[in-house]
Amino acid sequence: MQATSRTEEQQRISKEFAFPGDVQSLAQSRQAMMDFLAPYCSGEAEEIDLFLTLQEALANAILHGCGNDPSKTIHCRVEIDPSAVEITIRDPGPGFDPYNATQSTDDGTNLTPHGRGICLMRSLMDEVTYRRGGTELHLRKLRATRT
Amino acid sequence: MLRIEVHALPHAATLRCIGRIVLGVECEILRCVAEGRTEANLILDLAQVRAMDAAGLGLLVELHINASGRGQALRIVGASRPVCALMAITSLHSVLNVSDCEEGELDPGGTGSCFAGRYMTA
């Protein structure tokens, strides 16, 4: 389900998405959001940052929020204005504590196979915020000036 | 998509990875291929890996831990720029054995490697 709206000033663009909550849908879901975002990226670097961020955000929503269950749904919203790109991703899961989830991997000394997705998002985005008990992820990336 | 080319030496195997190492079938095939090698030295050639995510990084950590448990030396060579960048962000470059090397360094007898197989995702 997708809906697009434009403000009267036509400076803010938003689009909503709904994806199945399984790993097999991840690439297609990510691509759908990138197809919307790519034309507004200032360059390849910004596009790559958003690509990687969406990969991690959707992977976490699928694995932890939906339990890799295609019958569950992830809801996403993308908002673009001249100053920033904002992405909100909501999953139907039980939530979690983002601080405890990354504490052991933030300094890179703990050889655990998990927990680096949030670390990556924090390095690629200007803001990474979890709300509603960890079931809603809010991402914000300031837009560079187009050259 | 991920393609893995296996080159075997008497005491080492090189897994040349081509494509993406990301969550899903790509990680699974690399896990299966790597865990199935019994050589004393296991080399992951990531020069042609154009994309990796946190799941891929976690797999490298998992393979490192499991290799150590088996007394196997795991080395990562030729990490591509995207992979290097991710390792730097997550500080993994300092805890995994990451370097550039030639296969000949592990084959002093100069017997050469033999192509041992190719694996590919859809």
CSV table of C-alpha atoms in Angstrom, one decimal:
chain,number,residue,atom,x,y,z
A,1,MET,CA,0.0,0.0,0.0
A,2,GLN,CA,1.6,3.3,-1.0
A,3,ALA,CA,0.3,6.9,-0.8
A,4,THR,CA,2.0,10.1,-1.8
A,5,SER,CA,1.1,13.6,-0.7
A,6,ARG,CA,2.6,17.0,-1.3
A,7,THR,CA,2.3,20.1,0.8
A,8,GLU,CA,1.0,23.4,-0.6
A,9,GLU,CA,4.6,24.7,-0.7
A,10,GLN,CA,5.6,21.5,-2.6
A,11,GLN,CA,8.8,21.4,-0.6
A,12,ARG,CA,8.0,18.4,1.6
A,13,ILE,CA,7.4,15.1,0.0
A,14,SER,CA,6.2,12.0,1.8
A,15,LYS,CA,5.4,8.4,1.0
A,16,GLU,CA,4.2,5.5,3.0
A,17,PHE,CA,5.1,1.8,2.5
A,18,ALA,CA,3.9,-1.5,3.9
A,19,PHE,CA,6.1,-4.6,3.5
A,20,PRO,CA,5.9,-8.3,4.6
A,21,GLY,CA,8.0,-9.1,7.6
A,22,ASP,CA,10.2,-11.9,6.1
A,23,VAL,CA,13.8,-11.9,4.9
A,24,GLN,CA,12.9,-12.9,1.3
A,25,SER,CA,11.0,-9.6,1.0
A,26,LEU,CA,13.9,-7.5,2.3
A,27,ALA,CA,15.6,-6.7,-1.0
A,28,GLN,CA,12.4,-5.8,-2.7
A,29,SER,CA,11.3,-3.7,0.2
A,30,ARG,CA,14.6,-1.9,0.4
A,31,GLN,CA,14.6,-1.3,-3.3
A,32,ALA,CA,11.1,0.2,-3.3
A,33,MET,CA,12.2,2.8,-0.7
A,34,MET,CA,15.5,3.5,-2.6
A,35,ASP,CA,13.6,4.0,-5.8
A,36,PHE,CA,11.7,6.8,-4.1
A,37,LEU,CA,14.7,8.3,-2.3
A,38,ALA,CA,17.4,8.0,-5.0
A,39,PRO,CA,16.2,11.0,-7.1
A,40,TYR,CA,16.5,13.3,-4.1
A,41,CYS,CA,20.0,12.2,-3.1
A,42,SER,CA,22.8,14.7,-3.5
A,43,GLY,CA,25.2,12.1,-4.7
A,44,GLU,CA,26.4,8.5,-4.7
A,45,ALA,CA,27.8,8.7,-1.1
A,46,GLU,CA,24.4,9.8,0.3
A,47,GLU,CA,22.7,7.2,-1.7
A,48,ILE,CA,25.0,4.5,-0.3
A,49,ASP,CA,24.5,5.7,3.2
A,50,LEU,CA,20.7,5.4,2.8
A,51,PHE,CA,21.0,2.1,1.1
A,52,LEU,CA,23.0,0.6,4.0
A,53,THR,CA,20.8,2.2,6.6
A,54,LEU,CA,17.6,0.8,5.1
A,55,GLN,CA,19.2,-2.6,4.8
A,56,GLU,CA,20.0,-2.6,8.6
A,57,ALA,CA,16.7,-1.0,9.7
A,58,LEU,CA,14.5,-3.4,7.6
A,59,ALA,CA,16.6,-6.4,8.6
A,60,ASN,CA,16.1,-5.6,12.3
A,61,ALA,CA,12.4,-5.0,11.8
A,62,ILE,CA,12.1,-8.3,10.0
A,63,LEU,CA,14.1,-10.4,12.3
A,64,HIS,CA,13.3,-8.9,15.7
A,65,GLY,CA,10.0,-7.2,15.0
A,66,CYS,CA,8.4,-9.7,12.8
A,67,GLY,CA,10.3,-12.9,13.6
A,68,ASN,CA,10.8,-13.4,9.9
A,69,ASP,CA,7.1,-13.9,9.5
A,70,PRO,CA,5.6,-12.9,6.1
A,71,SER,CA,2.1,-12.6,7.6
A,72,LYS,CA,3.3,-9.7,9.7
A,73,THR,CA,3.7,-6.2,8.3
A,74,ILE,CA,6.3,-3.5,8.6
A,75,HIS,CA,5.1,0.1,8.1
A,76,CYS,CA,7.5,2.7,6.7
A,77,ARG,CA,7.2,6.4,6.1
A,78,VAL,CA,9.7,8.6,4.2
A,79,GLU,CA,9.6,12.3,4.4
A,80,ILE,CA,11.9,14.6,2.3
A,81,ASP,CA,12.2,18.3,2.7
A,82,PRO,CA,15.0,20.7,1.6
A,83,SER,CA,16.9,20.2,4.9
A,84,ALA,CA,16.6,16.5,5.6
A,85,VAL,CA,15.4,13.0,4.9
A,86,GLU,CA,13.4,11.4,7.6
A,87,ILE,CA,12.5,7.7,7.7
A,88,THR,CA,10.2,6.0,10.2
A,89,ILE,CA,9.9,2.3,10.4
A,90,ARG,CA,7.4,0.5,12.7
A,91,ASP,CA,7.2,-3.2,13.4
A,92,PRO,CA,4.6,-5.2,15.4
A,93,GLY,CA,7.2,-6.8,17.7
A,94,PRO,CA,7.6,-6.7,21.5
A,95,GLY,CA,10.2,-3.9,21.4
A,96,PHE,CA,13.7,-3.9,23.0
A,97,ASP,CA,16.2,-1.7,24.8
A,98,PRO,CA,18.5,-0.3,22.1
A,99,TYR,CA,21.1,0.7,24.7
A,100,ASN,CA,21.7,-2.8,26.0
A,101,ALA,CA,21.5,-4.2,22.4
A,102,THR,CA,24.6,-2.4,21.3
A,103,GLN,CA,26.6,-1.9,24.4
A,104,SER,CA,28.7,-4.9,23.9
A,105,THR,CA,29.7,-4.1,20.3
A,106,ASP,CA,30.0,-0.3,20.3
A,107,ASP,CA,33.7,-0.4,21.1
A,108,GLY,CA,34.3,-3.3,18.7
A,109,THR,CA,36.1,-5.4,21.3
A,110,ASN,CA,33.4,-7.9,21.9
A,111,LEU,CA,33.4,-10.7,19.3
A,112,THR,CA,29.7,-11.3,19.2
A,113,PRO,CA,28.0,-12.1,15.9
A,114,HIS,CA,25.1,-9.7,16.5
A,115,GLY,CA,24.5,-6.1,17.4
A,116,ARG,CA,26.3,-4.1,14.8
A,117,GLY,CA,23.3,-3.0,12.7
A,118,ILE,CA,22.4,-0.1,15.1
A,119,CYS,CA,26.0,0.9,15.3
A,120,LEU,CA,26.2,1.2,11.5
A,121,MET,CA,23.0,3.2,11.4
A,122,ARG,CA,24.3,5.6,14.0
A,123,SER,CA,27.4,6.2,11.9
A,124,LEU,CA,25.5,6.7,8.7
A,125,MET,CA,22.6,8.9,9.9
A,126,ASP,CA,22.5,12.2,11.8
A,127,GLU,CA,19.8,10.9,14.1
A,128,VAL,CA,18.8,7.4,15.2
A,129,THR,CA,16.0,7.3,17.7
A,130,TYR,CA,13.9,4.4,19.0
A,131,ARG,CA,10.4,5.2,20.2
A,132,ARG,CA,7.4,3.2,21.5
A,133,GLY,CA,9.5,0.8,23.4
A,134,GLY,CA,11.8,0.1,20.5
A,135,THR,CA,9.1,-0.8,18.0
A,136,GLU,CA,9.4,2.5,16.0
A,137,LEU,CA,12.7,3.6,14.5
A,138,HIS,CA,13.1,7.2,13.5
A,139,LEU,CA,16.1,8.1,11.2
A,140,ARG,CA,17.1,11.5,10.1
A,141,LYS,CA,19.8,12.5,7.6
A,142,LEU,CA,20.6,16.1,6.8
A,143,ARG,CA,20.7,16.7,3.1
A,144,ALA,CA,23.9,17.9,1.5
A,145,THR,CA,23.7,20.8,-1.0
A,146,ARG,CA,23.3,19.5,-4.5
A,147,THR,CA,26.4,20.3,-6.7
B,1,MET,CA,23.8,-12.6,-5.3
B,2,LEU,CA,27.0,-14.2,-4.1
B,3,ARG,CA,29.5,-16.4,-6.0
B,4,ILE,CA,32.2,-18.3,-4.1
B,5,GLU,CA,35.2,-19.8,-5.9
B,6,VAL,CA,37.2,-22.2,-3.8
B,7,HIS,CA,40.9,-22.6,-4.5
B,8,ALA,CA,42.6,-25.4,-2.5
B,9,LEU,CA,46.3,-25.7,-1.5
B,10,PRO,CA,47.8,-28.5,0.5
B,11,HIS,CA,47.3,-26.7,3.8
B,12,ALA,CA,45.1,-23.7,2.8
B,13,ALA,CA,41.9,-22.9,1.1
B,14,THR,CA,40.9,-19.6,-0.4
B,15,LEU,CA,37.3,-18.7,-0.7
B,16,ARG,CA,37.1,-15.9,-3.3
B,17,CYS,CA,33.8,-14.1,-2.7
B,18,ILE,CA,32.2,-12.2,-5.6
B,19,GLY,CA,29.0,-10.2,-5.0
B,20,ARG,CA,27.3,-9.4,-1.8
B,21,ILE,CA,27.5,-10.8,1.7
B,22,VAL,CA,24.2,-9.7,3.2
B,23,LEU,CA,21.4,-11.2,5.3
B,24,GLY,CA,19.7,-14.0,3.6
B,25,VAL,CA,20.9,-16.8,1.3
B,26,GLU,CA,24.2,-15.1,0.6
B,27,CYS,CA,25.3,-15.4,4.3
B,28,GLU,CA,24.0,-18.9,4.5
B,29,ILE,CA,26.0,-20.1,1.5
B,30,LEU,CA,29.2,-18.5,2.7
B,31,ARG,CA,28.6,-20.1,6.2
B,32,CYS,CA,28.1,-23.5,4.7
B,33,VAL,CA,31.1,-23.4,2.4
B,34,ALA,CA,33.4,-21.9,5.0
B,35,GLU,CA,32.4,-24.3,7.8
B,36,GLY,CA,32.9,-27.2,5.4
B,37,ARG,CA,36.6,-26.5,4.8
B,38,THR,CA,39.1,-28.4,7.0
B,39,GLU,CA,42.4,-27.0,5.9
B,40,ALA,CA,44.6,-25.5,8.6
B,41,ASN,CA,44.4,-22.1,6.9
B,42,LEU,CA,41.2,-20.6,5.6
B,43,ILE,CA,41.4,-17.4,3.6
B,44,LEU,CA,38.5,-15.2,2.7
B,45,ASP,CA,39.2,-13.1,-0.3
B,46,LEU,CA,36.8,-10.2,-0.2
B,47,ALA,CA,38.3,-8.1,-3.0
B,48,GLN,CA,35.2,-8.5,-5.2
B,49,VAL,CA,32.6,-8.0,-2.5
B,50,ARG,CA,30.7,-5.0,-3.5
B,51,ALA,CA,28.3,-4.9,-0.5
B,52,MET,CA,28.1,-6.1,3.0
B,53,ASP,CA,25.8,-5.5,5.9
B,54,ALA,CA,25.8,-6.1,9.7
B,55,ALA,CA,24.8,-9.7,9.1
B,56,GLY,CA,27.8,-10.2,6.9
B,57,LEU,CA,30.0,-8.7,9.5
B,58,GLY,CA,28.5,-10.9,12.1
B,59,LEU,CA,29.2,-13.9,9.9
B,60,LEU,CA,32.9,-13.0,9.7
B,61,VAL,CA,33.0,-12.9,13.5
B,62,GLU,CA,31.2,-16.2,13.7
B,63,LEU,CA,33.6,-17.8,11.2
B,64,HIS,CA,36.5,-16.4,13.1
B,65,ILE,CA,35.3,-17.8,16.4
B,66,ASN,CA,34.5,-21.2,15.0
B,67,ALA,CA,37.8,-21.4,13.1
B,68,SER,CA,39.6,-20.6,16.3
B,69,GLY,CA,37.7,-23.3,18.1
B,70,ARG,CA,38.9,-25.9,15.5
B,71,GLY,CA,42.5,-24.7,15.6
B,72,GLN,CA,42.0,-23.2,12.1
B,73,ALA,CA,43.6,-19.9,11.1
B,74,LEU,CA,41.1,-17.6,9.4
B,75,ARG,CA,42.5,-14.7,7.4
B,76,ILE,CA,40.6,-12.0,5.5
B,77,VAL,CA,42.4,-10.6,2.5
B,78,GLY,CA,41.8,-8.0,-0.2
B,79,ALA,CA,38.9,-6.4,1.6
B,80,SER,CA,37.1,-4.1,-0.8
B,81,ARG,CA,36.6,-0.4,0.0
B,82,PRO,CA,32.9,-0.9,1.2
B,83,VAL,CA,34.0,-3.8,3.4
B,84,CYS,CA,36.9,-1.9,4.8
B,85,ALA,CA,34.7,1.1,5.6
B,86,LEU,CA,32.2,-1.1,7.5
B,87,MET,CA,35.0,-2.8,9.4
B,88,ALA,CA,36.4,0.5,10.4
B,89,ILE,CA,33.0,1.8,11.5
B,90,THR,CA,32.5,-1.2,13.7
B,91,SER,CA,36.1,-1.5,14.8
B,92,LEU,CA,36.3,-5.1,13.5
B,93,HIS,CA,39.4,-4.5,11.5
B,94,SER,CA,41.3,-4.5,14.8
B,95,VAL,CA,39.9,-7.8,16.1
B,96,LEU,CA,39.8,-9.9,13.0
B,97,ASN,CA,42.8,-11.1,11.0
B,98,VAL,CA,42.6,-8.7,8.1
B,99,SER,CA,45.5,-8.4,5.6
B,100,ASP,CA,46.6,-8.7,2.0
B,101,CYS,CA,48.6,-11.7,1.0
B,102,GLU,CA,49.4,-13.9,-1.9
B,103,GLU,CA,48.4,-17.6,-1.9
B,104,GLY,CA,52.1,-18.5,-2.6
B,105,GLU,CA,53.0,-17.4,0.9
B,106,LEU,CA,51.1,-20.4,2.2
B,107,ASP,CA,52.5,-22.8,-0.4
B,108,PRO,CA,56.3,-22.8,0.0
B,109,GLY,CA,56.6,-25.9,-2.1
B,110,GLY,CA,55.2,-24.0,-5.1
B,111,THR,CA,52.8,-26.9,-5.9
B,112,GLY,CA,50.2,-24.4,-6.9
B,113,SER,CA,46.5,-24.4,-6.1
B,114,CYS,CA,43.8,-26.4,-7.7
B,115,PHE,CA,40.3,-25.1,-8.4
B,116,ALA,CA,38.1,-26.9,-5.9
B,117,GLY,CA,34.7,-25.7,-6.8
B,118,ARG,CA,32.3,-22.9,-7.3
B,119,TYR,CA,29.1,-22.0,-5.4
B,120,MET,CA,26.6,-19.5,-6.4
B,121,THR,CA,23.3,-18.1,-5.1
B,122,ALA,CA,20.4,-17.5,-7.4
